[in-house]
Short mmCIF file of C-alpha atoms in Angstrom, two decimals:
data_model
loop_
_atom_site.label_atom_id
_atom_site.label_comp_id
_atom_site.label_asym_id
_atom_site.label_seq_id
_atom_site.Cartn_x
_atom_site.Cartn_y
_atom_site.Cartn_z
CA UNK A 1 -20.76 -21.45 0.45
CA UNK A 2 -22.50 -18.16 -0.47
CA UNK A 3 -25.84 -17.53 -1.87
CA UNK A 4 -29.22 -16.10 -1.04
CA UNK A 5 -31.29 -17.45 1.83
CA UNK A 6 -28.48 -19.65 3.11
CA UNK A 7 -27.92 -17.84 6.34
CA UNK A 8 -24.39 -16.87 5.33
CA UNK A 9 -22.99 -13.51 6.24
CA UNK A 10 -23.04 -11.10 3.36
CA UNK A 11 -19.69 -10.05 1.89
CA UNK A 12 -18.79 -6.37 2.59
CA UNK A 13 -17.79 -4.85 -0.72
CA UNK A 14 -16.99 -1.37 -2.09
CA UNK A 15 -17.30 -0.57 -5.72
CA UNK A 16 -15.42 2.53 -6.84
CA UNK A 17 -16.73 4.50 -9.82
CA UNK A 18 -14.64 4.03 -12.96
CA UNK A 19 -12.84 7.25 -14.04
CA UNK A 20 -13.29 8.25 -17.69
CA UNK A 21 -10.19 9.08 -19.58
CA UNK A 22 -10.76 11.77 -22.20
CA UNK A 23 -13.59 14.29 -22.68
CA UNK A 24 -15.93 12.46 -25.07
CA UNK A 25 -19.55 13.56 -24.13
CA UNK A 26 -21.03 10.35 -25.53
CA UNK A 27 -18.87 8.19 -23.30
CA UNK A 28 -19.63 10.46 -20.28
CA UNK A 29 -23.18 9.15 -20.35
CA UNK A 30 -22.09 5.56 -20.89
CA UNK A 31 -19.66 5.88 -17.93
CA UNK A 32 -22.43 7.14 -15.69
CA UNK A 33 -24.70 4.42 -16.75
CA UNK A 34 -22.06 1.70 -16.25
CA UNK A 35 -21.19 2.96 -12.77
CA UNK A 36 -24.96 2.96 -11.82
CA UNK A 37 -25.62 -0.48 -13.25
CA UNK A 38 -22.51 -2.07 -11.72
CA UNK A 39 -23.45 -0.89 -8.12
CA UNK A 40 -27.13 -1.76 -8.57
CA UNK A 41 -26.32 -5.20 -9.86
CA UNK A 42 -23.98 -5.92 -6.99
CA UNK A 43 -26.44 -4.56 -4.49
CA UNK A 44 -29.31 -6.65 -5.88
CA UNK A 45 -27.16 -9.96 -6.02
CA UNK A 46 -28.21 -10.41 -2.45
CA UNK A 47 -24.69 -11.65 -1.27
CA UNK A 48 -22.99 -8.31 -0.87
CA UNK A 49 -23.22 -5.65 1.79
CA UNK A 50 -22.36 -2.64 -0.34
CA UNK A 51 -20.40 0.10 1.15
CA UNK A 52 -21.88 3.62 0.49
CA UNK A 53 -20.09 5.55 -2.11
CA UNK A 54 -20.05 8.46 0.23
CA UNK A 55 -17.30 6.70 2.22
CA UNK A 56 -14.89 6.53 -0.79
CA UNK A 57 -12.07 9.04 -1.20
CA UNK A 58 -12.99 12.13 -3.03
CA UNK A 59 -10.59 11.56 -6.00
CA UNK A 60 -11.11 8.33 -7.90
CA UNK A 61 -7.92 6.85 -9.41
CA UNK A 62 -7.82 6.22 -13.16
CA UNK A 63 -4.78 3.97 -13.19
CA UNK A 64 -2.76 2.03 -10.61
CA UNK A 65 -0.21 4.92 -10.33
CA UNK A 66 -2.99 7.23 -9.22
CA UNK A 67 -4.12 5.12 -6.26
CA UNK A 68 -3.43 6.87 -2.90
CA UNK A 69 -3.48 3.90 -0.52
CA UNK A 70 -3.34 6.18 2.51
CA UNK A 71 -6.70 7.67 1.48
CA UNK A 72 -8.25 4.26 0.96
CA UNK A 73 -7.01 3.00 4.38
CA UNK A 74 -8.07 6.07 6.34
CA UNK A 75 -11.34 6.20 8.22
CA UNK A 76 -14.01 8.28 6.38
CA UNK A 77 -14.10 11.96 7.42
CA UNK A 78 -16.64 12.95 10.00
CA UNK A 79 -18.81 16.07 9.79
CA UNK A 80 -18.15 18.93 12.24
CA UNK A 81 -21.31 18.08 14.11
CA UNK A 82 -23.70 15.23 14.42
CA UNK A 83 -27.42 16.10 15.00
CA UNK A 84 -28.88 14.71 18.17
CA UNK A 85 -32.31 14.25 19.61
CA UNK A 86 -31.69 17.14 21.96
CA UNK A 87 -30.75 19.46 19.15
CA UNK A 88 -33.87 18.43 17.12
CA UNK A 89 -36.05 19.16 20.15
CA UNK A 90 -34.66 22.64 20.57
CA UNK A 91 -35.12 23.49 16.87
CA UNK A 92 -38.76 22.15 17.00
CA UNK A 93 -39.80 24.33 19.95
#
């Protein structure tokens, strides 16, 4: 049973942006709005723990043939350095 305020663990979910096919400028705005509304609605549903879009592969598939499963199964890339409290203290001094 899943719902809000039931003590159930949230479902971890990723929602990839839909890829637009074609170059219609009017549809470009609609696509952006759709992607934002979908992610916001899922986030605000209260039952999902939404995965950040920054963890998605850089190239979004537009059809099943374009899906690169190795990219989706790989861990997210890590930056070359992580800031630490020590480095923050050195830059503040």
